[in-house]
Amino acid sequence: MALGLFRVCLVVVTAIINHPLLFPRENATVPENEEEIIRKMQEHQEKLQLEQLRLEEEVSRLVAEKEALQQAEEEGQQQSEAHTAWDLWSTLCMILFLIIEIWRQDHQDGPFPECLGGDEDELSGLGGSPLRGLPLPNKATLGHFYEHCIRSATGDATRTREFVEGFVDDLLEALRSVCNRDTDMEMEDFIGVDSMYENWQVERPLLCQLFVPFIPPEPYSFHPELWCSSLSVPLDRQGYGQIKVTLADGDPLGCICDKTKLGEDMLCLLHGRNSGVQPSGGGSHEMEDLLCSRESSYLDAMQVMKWFQVALTRAWHRISHKYEFDLAFGQLDTPGSLKIKFRSGKFMPFILTPVIQCNDSDLFFIPQLPKEPCRGTPASSTDWLLSFAVYERQFLRMTAKALPEGACHLSCLQIASFLLSKQSRLTGPSGLSNYHLKTALLHLLLSRRAADWKGSQLDVRLQELFCFLERSLLEKKLHHFFVGNRKVPEAMGLPEVVRRAEPINLFRPFVLQRTLYRSTVDSFYEMLKNAPTLISEYSLHVPSDHASPPPKAVAL
């Protein structure tokens, strides 16, 4: 604008300066009359007006261009400000979504809405809960089924436990007698765990699972190393740990086989075939593989199981003459699985597992590899599975004291386990196990009021348990009840390092194995679909073997 005005002023000044009336040229002649002068002045004025119009048009054009440029700059600035505001809004929205997600995960084990109600949340991905179309039998039918098919079938559980415990006591005493206390592992008293000792087992035959803690001979000691004590542990190793064998004073491993005379059939637990050390008894048997992993001071789970099986065999041979039955190893894929075989053809299975206590807690490391595909497998034989079985039993006992008399929490678990067992026999095993059912129940027990577990609420709580499992399957997320769960009462005495650890997703294999996930979901809905018919049929036809007592042993 200023440049255009300057140009106009310059043209005007130039025109005035060059006007012939003000500064006449030297060779110019004065016009002869006034009319001629006026005519020339008018012509010159017209030229000046034309030039002024041209300059005004040019100035207008320049002003328009400048205004357009300024407008473009203002629009660009507004767009930039709007983009900045949008980025800020997007960031705030993202932060808000993260806060909501964190809150949802922290409260995901809270009370869950009833699947049969009308105000509950819809499950993602299915446009509504499929359980709405798969109702379970009514309260009366469930009550009749439980009383005649489950309660009566588990009535002999106490006698079964007493028989197995008496035999195991005798077997462990014989095992201690054949072991050298100076060079062999020392066995402690057994601990009953799992459904048989939590009073909810329904599968036949009844199965007792017993932990047998063992400690090394002096001067050795075990030092457990949890996965959560390391900063970076692969996801497939979560829930496992390793056990380092050291001297009591922390020195590197040594051996006392050259200092203490071993028995004729005793084995050194710390040396291998290539160590060059022979037992002092002069026997011809070569040394068994060492219990520690080769070239490592970490305890090898498979070597421990081999040693334990050999020790049990020797102990049984010592007392077998007292009984009128045989003892054999059971399932090959379950180390520690034993079977009492009676002459009548009947048998009684039980599992005797050597375990190592984790420091002074009720956590135990077990060498038994999980059979369920959804539990995963250890990366190496030095990885031991961390078991919370004792804590689970204690939590159920502690919770039962606060629940109303005749509470339905174990009834829900028994019915769900019964349906899962029948479905597995019908279509084969899936990724869903009894351990997942119990985990879901523990989460519900922690989130529900005690009054919600009255016996009259059996049908509602059972429906809620299946809703919880359905939601967990659809989200492929079922958190371990104890690991990383700070809502667990401190009275349980759970180690703080476990309470503060990152939660373990028991359904993580479903994320990696799509075929397993699809088959598990299909099997789950098929189980719910078959539940009404199955419960009705079993309510009318109670299997005769449910009422038969366990066989008794006869000592000679």
Coordinates of C-alpha atoms in Angstrom, one line a residue:
M1 CA 0.0 0.0 0.0
A2 CA 2.8 2.5 1.0
L3 CA 4.7 1.6 -2.2
G4 CA 1.8 2.3 -4.4
L5 CA 1.1 5.7 -2.8
F6 CA 4.8 6.6 -3.2
R7 CA 4.6 5.8 -6.9
V8 CA 1.5 8.0 -7.4
C9 CA 3.1 11.0 -5.6
L10 CA 6.3 10.6 -7.7
V11 CA 4.3 10.6 -11.0
V12 CA 2.3 13.7 -9.8
V13 CA 5.5 15.6 -8.8
T14 CA 7.2 14.7 -12.1
A15 CA 4.2 15.9 -14.1
I16 CA 4.1 19.2 -12.2
I17 CA 7.8 19.7 -12.6
N18 CA 7.7 19.0 -16.3
H19 CA 4.6 21.3 -16.9
P20 CA 5.4 23.8 -19.6
L21 CA 3.7 26.6 -17.8
L22 CA 6.0 26.4 -14.8
F23 CA 9.3 25.6 -16.4
P24 CA 9.2 26.4 -20.2
R25 CA 11.8 25.0 -22.4
E26 CA 14.3 27.3 -23.9
N27 CA 13.3 26.7 -27.5
A28 CA 9.6 26.8 -26.8
T29 CA 7.5 29.6 -28.1
V30 CA 4.6 31.2 -26.3
P31 CA 1.3 30.4 -27.9
E32 CA -0.2 33.2 -29.8
N33 CA -3.5 33.2 -28.1
E34 CA -5.1 32.0 -24.9
E35 CA -7.4 29.4 -26.5
E36 CA -4.5 27.5 -27.8
I37 CA -2.9 27.4 -24.3
I38 CA -6.2 26.2 -22.8
R39 CA -6.5 23.5 -25.4
K40 CA -3.1 22.2 -24.7
M41 CA -3.6 22.3 -21.0
Q42 CA -6.9 20.3 -21.4
E43 CA -5.1 17.7 -23.5
H44 CA -2.3 17.4 -20.9
Q45 CA -4.9 17.2 -18.1
E46 CA -6.7 14.4 -19.9
K47 CA -3.4 12.5 -20.2
L48 CA -2.7 13.1 -16.5
Q49 CA -6.2 11.7 -15.6
L50 CA -5.6 8.7 -17.8
E51 CA -2.3 8.1 -16.1
Q52 CA -3.9 8.6 -12.7
L53 CA -6.6 6.0 -13.5
R54 CA -3.9 3.6 -14.6
L55 CA -1.9 4.1 -11.4
E56 CA -5.1 3.7 -9.3
E57 CA -5.8 0.4 -11.0
E58 CA -2.3 -0.8 -10.4
V59 CA -2.5 0.3 -6.7
S60 CA -5.8 -1.5 -6.3
R61 CA -4.3 -4.6 -7.9
L62 CA -1.4 -4.5 -5.5
V63 CA -3.7 -3.9 -2.5
A64 CA -5.8 -6.9 -3.5
E65 CA -2.7 -9.1 -3.9
K66 CA -1.5 -8.0 -0.5
E67 CA -4.9 -8.6 1.1
A68 CA -5.1 -12.1 -0.5
L69 CA -1.6 -12.9 0.8
Q70 CA -2.5 -11.7 4.3
Q71 CA -5.7 -13.8 4.2
A72 CA -3.8 -16.9 3.1
E73 CA -1.3 -16.4 5.9
E74 CA -4.2 -16.0 8.4
E75 CA -5.9 -19.1 7.1
G76 CA -2.6 -21.0 7.4
Q77 CA -2.2 -19.8 10.9
Q78 CA -5.7 -20.8 11.8
Q79 CA -5.2 -24.2 10.3
S80 CA -2.0 -24.6 12.2
E81 CA -3.7 -23.5 15.4
A82 CA -6.6 -25.9 14.7
H83 CA -4.1 -28.7 14.0
T84 CA -2.3 -28.0 17.2
A85 CA -5.6 -28.0 19.1
W86 CA -6.6 -31.3 17.4
D87 CA -3.2 -32.8 18.4
L88 CA -3.8 -31.7 21.9
W89 CA -7.3 -33.1 21.9
S90 CA -6.1 -36.4 20.5
T91 CA -3.5 -36.6 23.2
L92 CA -6.0 -35.9 25.9
C93 CA -8.4 -38.5 24.5
M94 CA -5.6 -41.1 24.4
I95 CA -4.7 -40.3 28.0
L96 CA -8.4 -40.6 29.0
F97 CA -8.7 -44.0 27.2
L98 CA -5.6 -45.3 28.9
I99 CA -7.0 -44.2 32.3
I100 CA -10.3 -45.9 31.5
E101 CA -8.5 -49.1 30.4
I102 CA -6.3 -49.1 33.6
W103 CA -9.4 -48.6 35.7
R104 CA -11.2 -51.4 33.9
Q105 CA -8.3 -53.8 34.4
D106 CA -8.0 -52.9 38.1
H107 CA -11.8 -53.6 38.6
Q108 CA -12.3 -56.5 36.2
D109 CA -12.6 -58.9 39.0
G110 CA -15.3 -56.9 40.7
P111 CA -18.9 -58.0 40.9
F112 CA -20.2 -59.0 37.4
P113 CA -23.7 -58.3 36.2
E114 CA -26.1 -61.2 35.9
C115 CA -26.2 -62.6 32.3
L116 CA -29.9 -63.1 32.5
G117 CA -30.7 -59.5 33.6
G118 CA -31.6 -56.6 31.4
D119 CA -29.1 -53.9 32.4
E120 CA -25.8 -55.8 32.1
D121 CA -23.0 -54.8 29.7
E122 CA -22.9 -56.5 26.3
L123 CA -19.9 -58.7 25.6
S124 CA -17.7 -57.4 22.9
G125 CA -17.7 -59.1 19.5
L126 CA -20.9 -61.0 19.8
G127 CA -23.6 -58.3 19.9
G128 CA -24.9 -59.7 23.2
S129 CA -24.2 -62.5 25.6
P130 CA -24.7 -66.0 24.0
L131 CA -25.5 -67.2 27.5
R132 CA -28.9 -65.5 27.1
G133 CA -29.9 -68.1 24.7
L134 CA -28.4 -71.0 26.7
P135 CA -30.2 -70.9 30.1
L136 CA -29.2 -73.4 32.7
P137 CA -31.8 -75.6 34.5
N138 CA -33.9 -73.9 37.2
K139 CA -33.1 -73.8 40.9
A140 CA -35.2 -76.9 41.8
T141 CA -33.6 -79.1 39.1
L142 CA -30.1 -78.0 40.0
G143 CA -30.8 -78.7 43.7
H144 CA -32.1 -82.2 43.0
F145 CA -29.2 -82.9 40.7
Y146 CA -26.6 -81.8 43.3
E147 CA -28.1 -83.8 46.1
H148 CA -28.5 -87.1 44.2
C149 CA -25.6 -87.0 41.8
I150 CA -22.8 -85.0 43.4
R151 CA -23.2 -85.0 47.1
S152 CA -23.9 -88.8 47.2
A153 CA -21.0 -89.5 44.8
T154 CA -18.5 -87.6 47.0
G155 CA -19.7 -89.1 50.3
D156 CA -16.8 -91.6 50.4
A157 CA -14.1 -89.0 49.9
T158 CA -13.2 -89.0 53.6
R159 CA -12.6 -92.8 53.7
T160 CA -10.6 -92.6 50.5
R161 CA -8.3 -89.9 51.9
E162 CA -7.8 -91.8 55.2
F163 CA -6.8 -94.9 53.3
V164 CA -4.4 -93.2 51.0
E165 CA -2.8 -91.1 53.8
G166 CA -2.2 -94.2 55.9
F167 CA -0.5 -96.0 53.0
V168 CA 1.6 -93.0 52.1
D169 CA 2.8 -92.6 55.7
D170 CA 4.0 -96.2 55.6
L171 CA 5.6 -95.7 52.2
L172 CA 7.5 -92.6 53.2
E173 CA 8.7 -94.1 56.4
A174 CA 10.1 -97.0 54.4
L175 CA 11.7 -94.5 52.0
R176 CA 13.4 -92.8 54.9
S177 CA 14.7 -96.0 56.2
V178 CA 16.4 -97.0 52.9
C179 CA 18.0 -93.6 52.4
N180 CA 21.4 -92.6 53.8
R181 CA 20.8 -89.4 55.8
D182 CA 24.3 -88.2 55.2
T183 CA 24.2 -88.3 51.4
D184 CA 20.5 -88.5 50.4
M185 CA 17.6 -86.2 50.3
E186 CA 15.5 -85.9 53.4
M187 CA 11.7 -86.3 53.0
E188 CA 9.3 -84.4 55.2
D189 CA 5.6 -85.1 55.9
F190 CA 3.2 -85.0 53.0
I191 CA 0.7 -82.1 52.3
G192 CA -2.7 -82.8 50.8
V193 CA -3.7 -80.3 48.0
D194 CA -6.2 -79.7 45.2
S195 CA -9.9 -80.7 44.8
M196 CA -9.8 -83.7 47.1
Y197 CA -8.7 -81.6 50.1
E198 CA -10.8 -78.6 49.1
N199 CA -13.9 -80.8 49.1
W200 CA -15.1 -80.2 45.6
Q201 CA -13.8 -83.1 43.5
V202 CA -16.5 -85.0 41.5
E203 CA -14.5 -86.9 38.9
R204 CA -14.3 -90.6 39.3
P205 CA -12.2 -92.3 40.5
L206 CA -11.4 -90.0 43.4
L207 CA -7.8 -88.8 43.2
C208 CA -5.6 -87.7 46.1
Q209 CA -2.8 -85.3 45.3
L210 CA 0.0 -85.1 47.9
F211 CA 3.1 -82.9 48.1
V212 CA 6.2 -84.4 49.7
P213 CA 8.7 -81.6 50.5
F214 CA 12.3 -82.6 50.5
I215 CA 15.5 -80.9 51.6
P216 CA 19.2 -81.7 50.6
P217 CA 21.6 -83.3 53.0
E218 CA 24.0 -81.2 55.0
P219 CA 26.0 -79.1 54.2
Y220 CA 23.9 -78.3 51.1
S221 CA 21.0 -75.9 50.7
F222 CA 18.4 -74.9 48.1
H223 CA 18.1 -71.3 47.0
P224 CA 14.9 -70.7 45.0
E225 CA 14.9 -68.0 42.3
L226 CA 11.5 -66.6 41.3
W227 CA 10.8 -65.3 37.8
C228 CA 9.6 -62.0 39.3
S229 CA 13.0 -61.4 40.9
S230 CA 14.5 -60.7 37.4
L231 CA 13.9 -57.5 35.4
S232 CA 13.3 -59.2 32.1
V233 CA 11.8 -62.7 31.9
P234 CA 10.1 -64.1 28.8
L235 CA 6.3 -64.4 29.0
D236 CA 6.4 -68.2 28.6
R237 CA 8.6 -68.4 31.8
Q238 CA 6.3 -66.5 34.0
G239 CA 5.2 -68.6 36.9
Y240 CA 8.3 -70.7 36.8
G241 CA 11.5 -70.5 38.8
Q242 CA 14.9 -72.1 39.3
I243 CA 16.5 -73.7 42.3
K244 CA 20.2 -73.2 42.9
V245 CA 22.1 -75.8 44.9
T246 CA 24.9 -74.4 47.1
L247 CA 26.7 -75.2 50.3
A248 CA 25.1 -73.9 53.4
D249 CA 27.7 -71.1 53.7
G250 CA 27.1 -70.1 50.1
D251 CA 30.3 -71.6 48.7
P252 CA 30.2 -73.3 45.2
L253 CA 29.0 -76.9 45.0
G254 CA 31.2 -79.6 46.4
C255 CA 30.7 -83.2 47.1
I256 CA 30.9 -85.3 50.3
C257 CA 30.9 -88.7 48.5
D258 CA 34.6 -88.9 48.9
K259 CA 34.4 -88.0 52.6
T260 CA 31.5 -90.3 53.7
K261 CA 31.2 -94.0 52.9
L262 CA 28.1 -94.6 50.8
G263 CA 26.0 -97.7 51.1
E264 CA 26.1 -100.5 48.5
D265 CA 23.1 -99.3 46.6
M266 CA 23.3 -95.5 47.4
L267 CA 23.7 -93.0 44.7
C268 CA 25.7 -89.7 44.8
L269 CA 23.2 -86.9 44.0
L270 CA 25.9 -84.5 42.8
H271 CA 28.1 -86.4 40.4
G272 CA 27.4 -87.8 36.9
R273 CA 28.6 -90.7 34.9
N274 CA 31.7 -89.0 33.6
S275 CA 32.8 -87.6 37.0
G276 CA 35.1 -90.6 37.7
V277 CA 33.7 -91.0 41.2
Q278 CA 32.5 -94.5 42.2
P279 CA 30.5 -95.5 45.3
S280 CA 32.5 -96.7 48.2
G281 CA 30.6 -100.0 48.4
G282 CA 32.4 -101.2 45.3
G283 CA 29.1 -102.0 43.4
S284 CA 29.2 -102.5 39.7
H285 CA 26.4 -100.0 39.0
E286 CA 27.4 -96.8 37.3
M287 CA 26.4 -93.5 38.8
E288 CA 23.0 -92.1 37.9
D289 CA 23.0 -88.7 36.2
L290 CA 23.4 -85.9 38.7
L291 CA 20.3 -84.2 40.0
C292 CA 21.7 -80.8 38.9
S293 CA 21.7 -79.9 35.3
R294 CA 24.9 -80.7 33.5
E295 CA 27.5 -78.0 33.9
S296 CA 25.1 -76.1 36.1
S297 CA 24.4 -75.7 39.8
Y298 CA 20.6 -75.5 39.2
L299 CA 18.4 -78.5 40.2
D300 CA 17.1 -80.6 37.3
A301 CA 13.4 -81.4 37.6
M302 CA 13.5 -84.5 35.5
Q303 CA 16.6 -85.9 37.3
V304 CA 14.8 -85.3 40.6
M305 CA 11.7 -87.3 39.3
K306 CA 13.9 -90.2 38.2
W307 CA 15.6 -90.3 41.6
F308 CA 12.2 -90.1 43.3
Q309 CA 10.8 -93.0 41.3
V310 CA 13.8 -95.2 42.1
A311 CA 13.5 -94.3 45.8
L312 CA 9.8 -95.1 45.8
T313 CA 10.4 -98.5 44.1
R314 CA 12.9 -99.5 46.7
A315 CA 10.6 -98.3 49.5
W316 CA 7.7 -100.3 48.2
H317 CA 9.8 -103.5 47.9
R318 CA 10.6 -103.1 51.5
I319 CA 6.9 -103.1 52.7
S320 CA 5.1 -104.9 49.9
H321 CA 4.8 -108.1 51.9
K322 CA 2.4 -106.3 54.3
Y323 CA -0.3 -105.6 51.7
E324 CA -2.6 -107.7 49.5
F325 CA -2.4 -105.3 46.5
D326 CA 0.2 -104.1 44.1
L327 CA 1.7 -100.7 43.6
A328 CA 2.5 -99.4 40.1
F329 CA 3.3 -96.2 38.4
G330 CA 0.2 -94.6 36.7
Q331 CA 0.2 -92.1 33.8
L332 CA 3.6 -91.9 32.1
D333 CA 3.1 -88.2 31.3
T334 CA 2.5 -87.4 35.0
P335 CA 5.6 -88.2 37.1
G336 CA 4.7 -89.2 40.6
S337 CA 1.4 -90.8 39.5
L338 CA 0.9 -94.0 41.3
K339 CA -1.9 -96.7 41.3
I340 CA -2.9 -99.2 43.9
K341 CA -4.1 -102.3 42.1
F342 CA -6.4 -104.7 44.0
R343 CA -6.8 -108.4 43.3
S344 CA -10.5 -107.7 42.5
G345 CA -9.4 -105.6 39.5
K346 CA -10.3 -102.3 41.0
F347 CA -7.7 -99.6 41.4
M348 CA -7.1 -96.4 43.4
P349 CA -4.9 -93.7 41.8
F350 CA -3.0 -91.0 43.7
I351 CA -0.2 -88.6 42.9
L352 CA 2.8 -88.2 45.1
T353 CA 4.9 -85.3 44.0
P354 CA 8.3 -84.3 45.4
V355 CA 8.3 -80.5 46.0
I356 CA 10.7 -77.8 47.3
Q357 CA 9.4 -75.1 49.6
C358 CA 10.1 -71.5 48.5
N359 CA 11.9 -70.0 51.5
D360 CA 9.5 -69.8 54.5
S361 CA 6.3 -69.4 52.6
D362 CA 3.6 -71.9 51.5
L363 CA 4.7 -71.7 47.9
F364 CA 6.2 -74.8 46.5
F365 CA 8.2 -75.6 43.4
I366 CA 6.9 -78.8 41.6
P367 CA 8.7 -80.7 38.9
Q368 CA 5.4 -82.1 37.4
L369 CA 4.9 -80.7 33.9
P370 CA 1.4 -79.4 33.4
K371 CA -0.7 -81.5 31.0
E372 CA -3.2 -78.8 30.1
P373 CA -2.3 -77.1 26.8
C374 CA -3.4 -73.7 28.3
R375 CA -0.9 -73.9 31.2
G376 CA 2.2 -73.9 29.0
T377 CA 5.4 -75.9 29.5
P378 CA 8.7 -74.9 31.0
A379 CA 11.5 -73.8 28.7
S380 CA 14.1 -76.3 30.2
S381 CA 14.3 -79.0 32.8
T382 CA 15.8 -76.5 35.3
D383 CA 12.5 -74.6 35.3
W384 CA 10.2 -75.5 38.2
L385 CA 6.5 -74.7 38.2
L386 CA 5.5 -72.5 41.2
S387 CA 2.4 -74.0 42.9
F388 CA -0.1 -71.9 44.9
A389 CA -2.1 -75.0 45.9
V390 CA -1.6 -74.6 49.6
Y391 CA -2.6 -70.9 49.5
E392 CA -5.7 -71.9 47.4
R393 CA -6.8 -74.4 50.0
Q394 CA -6.2 -71.9 52.8
F395 CA -8.1 -69.1 51.0
L396 CA -11.1 -71.4 50.5
R397 CA -11.1 -72.4 54.2
M398 CA -10.8 -68.8 55.3
T399 CA -13.6 -67.6 53.0
A400 CA -15.9 -70.4 54.1
K401 CA -15.8 -69.1 57.7
A402 CA -17.3 -65.8 56.6
L403 CA -20.0 -67.3 54.2
P404 CA -23.5 -68.3 55.3
E405 CA -24.2 -71.8 56.4
G406 CA -24.8 -74.1 53.4
A407 CA -23.0 -71.7 51.0
C408 CA -23.2 -72.6 47.4
H409 CA -19.6 -71.7 46.3
L410 CA -18.3 -75.2 46.2
S411 CA -21.5 -76.5 44.7
C412 CA -21.1 -74.1 41.8
L413 CA -17.5 -75.4 41.2
Q414 CA -18.6 -79.0 41.5
I415 CA -21.4 -78.7 38.9
A416 CA -19.1 -76.8 36.5
S417 CA -16.4 -79.4 36.9
F418 CA -18.9 -82.2 36.3
L419 CA -20.2 -80.6 33.1
L420 CA -16.6 -79.9 31.9
S421 CA -15.6 -83.5 32.6
K422 CA -18.6 -84.9 30.7
Q423 CA -18.0 -82.6 27.8
S424 CA -14.3 -83.6 27.6
R425 CA -15.3 -87.2 27.4
L426 CA -17.8 -86.4 24.6
T427 CA -15.6 -84.1 22.4
G428 CA -12.1 -84.5 23.8
P429 CA -10.1 -82.3 26.1
S430 CA -9.9 -78.5 25.3
G431 CA -7.9 -75.6 26.7
L432 CA -10.3 -75.2 29.6
S433 CA -9.4 -77.0 32.8
N434 CA -10.6 -77.4 36.3
Y435 CA -7.9 -75.0 37.4
H436 CA -9.5 -72.3 35.3
L437 CA -12.8 -73.0 36.8
K438 CA -11.4 -72.7 40.3
T439 CA -9.5 -69.5 39.4
A440 CA -12.8 -67.9 38.2
L441 CA -14.5 -68.9 41.4
L442 CA -11.8 -67.4 43.5
H443 CA -12.1 -64.1 41.7
L444 CA -15.9 -64.1 42.3
L445 CA -15.5 -65.0 46.0
L446 CA -13.2 -62.0 46.4
S447 CA -15.6 -59.6 44.6
R448 CA -19.0 -60.8 45.9
R449 CA -20.5 -60.2 49.3
A450 CA -20.8 -63.1 51.7
A451 CA -24.6 -62.9 51.6
D452 CA -24.6 -63.5 47.9
W453 CA -23.4 -67.1 48.3
K454 CA -26.5 -68.4 50.1
G455 CA -27.6 -71.9 49.1
S456 CA -30.7 -70.5 47.5
Q457 CA -28.6 -68.5 45.1
L458 CA -27.0 -71.6 43.5
D459 CA -28.6 -71.1 40.0
V460 CA -27.7 -67.4 40.0
R461 CA -24.1 -67.9 41.1
L462 CA -23.5 -70.8 38.7
Q463 CA -24.8 -68.6 35.8
E464 CA -22.5 -65.8 37.0
L465 CA -19.5 -68.2 37.0
F466 CA -20.2 -69.2 33.4
C467 CA -20.6 -65.5 32.5
F468 CA -17.2 -64.8 34.0
L469 CA -15.6 -67.6 32.0
E470 CA -17.3 -66.5 28.8
R471 CA -16.0 -63.0 29.2
S472 CA -12.5 -64.2 30.0
L473 CA -12.6 -66.5 26.9
L474 CA -13.8 -63.7 24.6
E475 CA -11.1 -61.3 26.0
K476 CA -8.5 -64.1 26.1
K477 CA -7.6 -62.9 29.6
L478 CA -7.9 -64.8 32.9
H479 CA -5.5 -63.4 35.5
H480 CA -3.9 -65.7 38.1
F481 CA -5.7 -65.2 41.3
F482 CA -2.6 -64.6 43.6
V483 CA 0.1 -63.2 41.3
G484 CA -0.1 -59.4 41.1
N485 CA -3.5 -59.4 42.9
R486 CA -3.1 -56.9 45.8
K487 CA -6.7 -57.4 46.8
V488 CA -5.8 -60.8 48.3
P489 CA -6.0 -60.3 52.1
E490 CA -2.7 -59.8 53.7
A491 CA -3.6 -62.3 56.4
M492 CA -2.9 -65.0 53.7
G493 CA 0.8 -64.3 54.2
L494 CA 1.6 -64.2 50.5
P495 CA 5.1 -63.1 49.8
E496 CA 5.2 -59.4 48.9
V497 CA 7.3 -60.0 45.8
V498 CA 4.5 -62.2 44.4
R499 CA 1.8 -59.6 45.3
R500 CA 3.7 -56.9 43.5
A501 CA 4.6 -59.0 40.4
E502 CA 3.0 -58.4 37.0
P503 CA -0.2 -60.4 36.7
I504 CA 0.0 -63.7 34.8
N505 CA -2.6 -64.3 32.1
L506 CA -3.6 -67.9 32.2
F507 CA -5.3 -67.6 28.8
R508 CA -2.2 -66.2 27.0
P509 CA -1.7 -69.4 25.0
F510 CA -5.1 -68.6 23.3
V511 CA -3.6 -65.5 21.8
L512 CA -0.8 -67.6 20.2
Q513 CA -2.8 -70.8 19.3
R514 CA -5.9 -69.8 17.3
T515 CA -6.9 -73.4 16.7
L516 CA -6.8 -74.3 20.4
Y517 CA -8.8 -71.1 21.1
R518 CA -11.5 -71.8 18.6
S519 CA -11.9 -75.4 19.7
T520 CA -12.0 -74.3 23.4
V521 CA -14.7 -71.7 22.7
D522 CA -16.8 -74.2 20.7
S523 CA -16.4 -76.8 23.4
F524 CA -17.5 -74.3 26.0
Y525 CA -20.7 -73.3 24.3
E526 CA -21.4 -76.9 23.4
M527 CA -21.1 -77.8 27.1
L528 CA -23.6 -75.1 28.0
K529 CA -25.9 -76.2 25.3
N530 CA -25.8 -79.8 26.6
A531 CA -26.0 -78.9 30.3
P532 CA -29.9 -78.9 30.7
T533 CA -30.2 -82.3 29.0
L534 CA -27.2 -83.8 30.8
I535 CA -28.3 -82.6 34.3
S536 CA -31.8 -83.9 33.7
E537 CA -30.6 -87.3 32.5
Y538 CA -28.2 -87.8 35.5
S539 CA -30.9 -86.6 37.9
L540 CA -33.1 -89.5 36.7
H541 CA -30.3 -92.2 36.3
V542 CA -27.7 -92.1 39.0
P543 CA -24.7 -94.3 38.1
S544 CA -24.4 -97.3 40.4
D545 CA -20.7 -96.9 40.9
H546 CA -21.2 -93.6 42.7
A547 CA -22.4 -95.4 45.8
S548 CA -19.7 -98.0 46.0
P549 CA -17.1 -97.5 48.8
P550 CA -13.4 -97.7 48.2
P551 CA -11.8 -101.1 48.7
K552 CA -9.9 -101.6 51.9
A553 CA -6.4 -103.0 52.3
V554 CA -5.8 -106.1 54.4
A555 CA -2.5 -106.4 56.2
L556 CA -1.0 -109.8 56.5

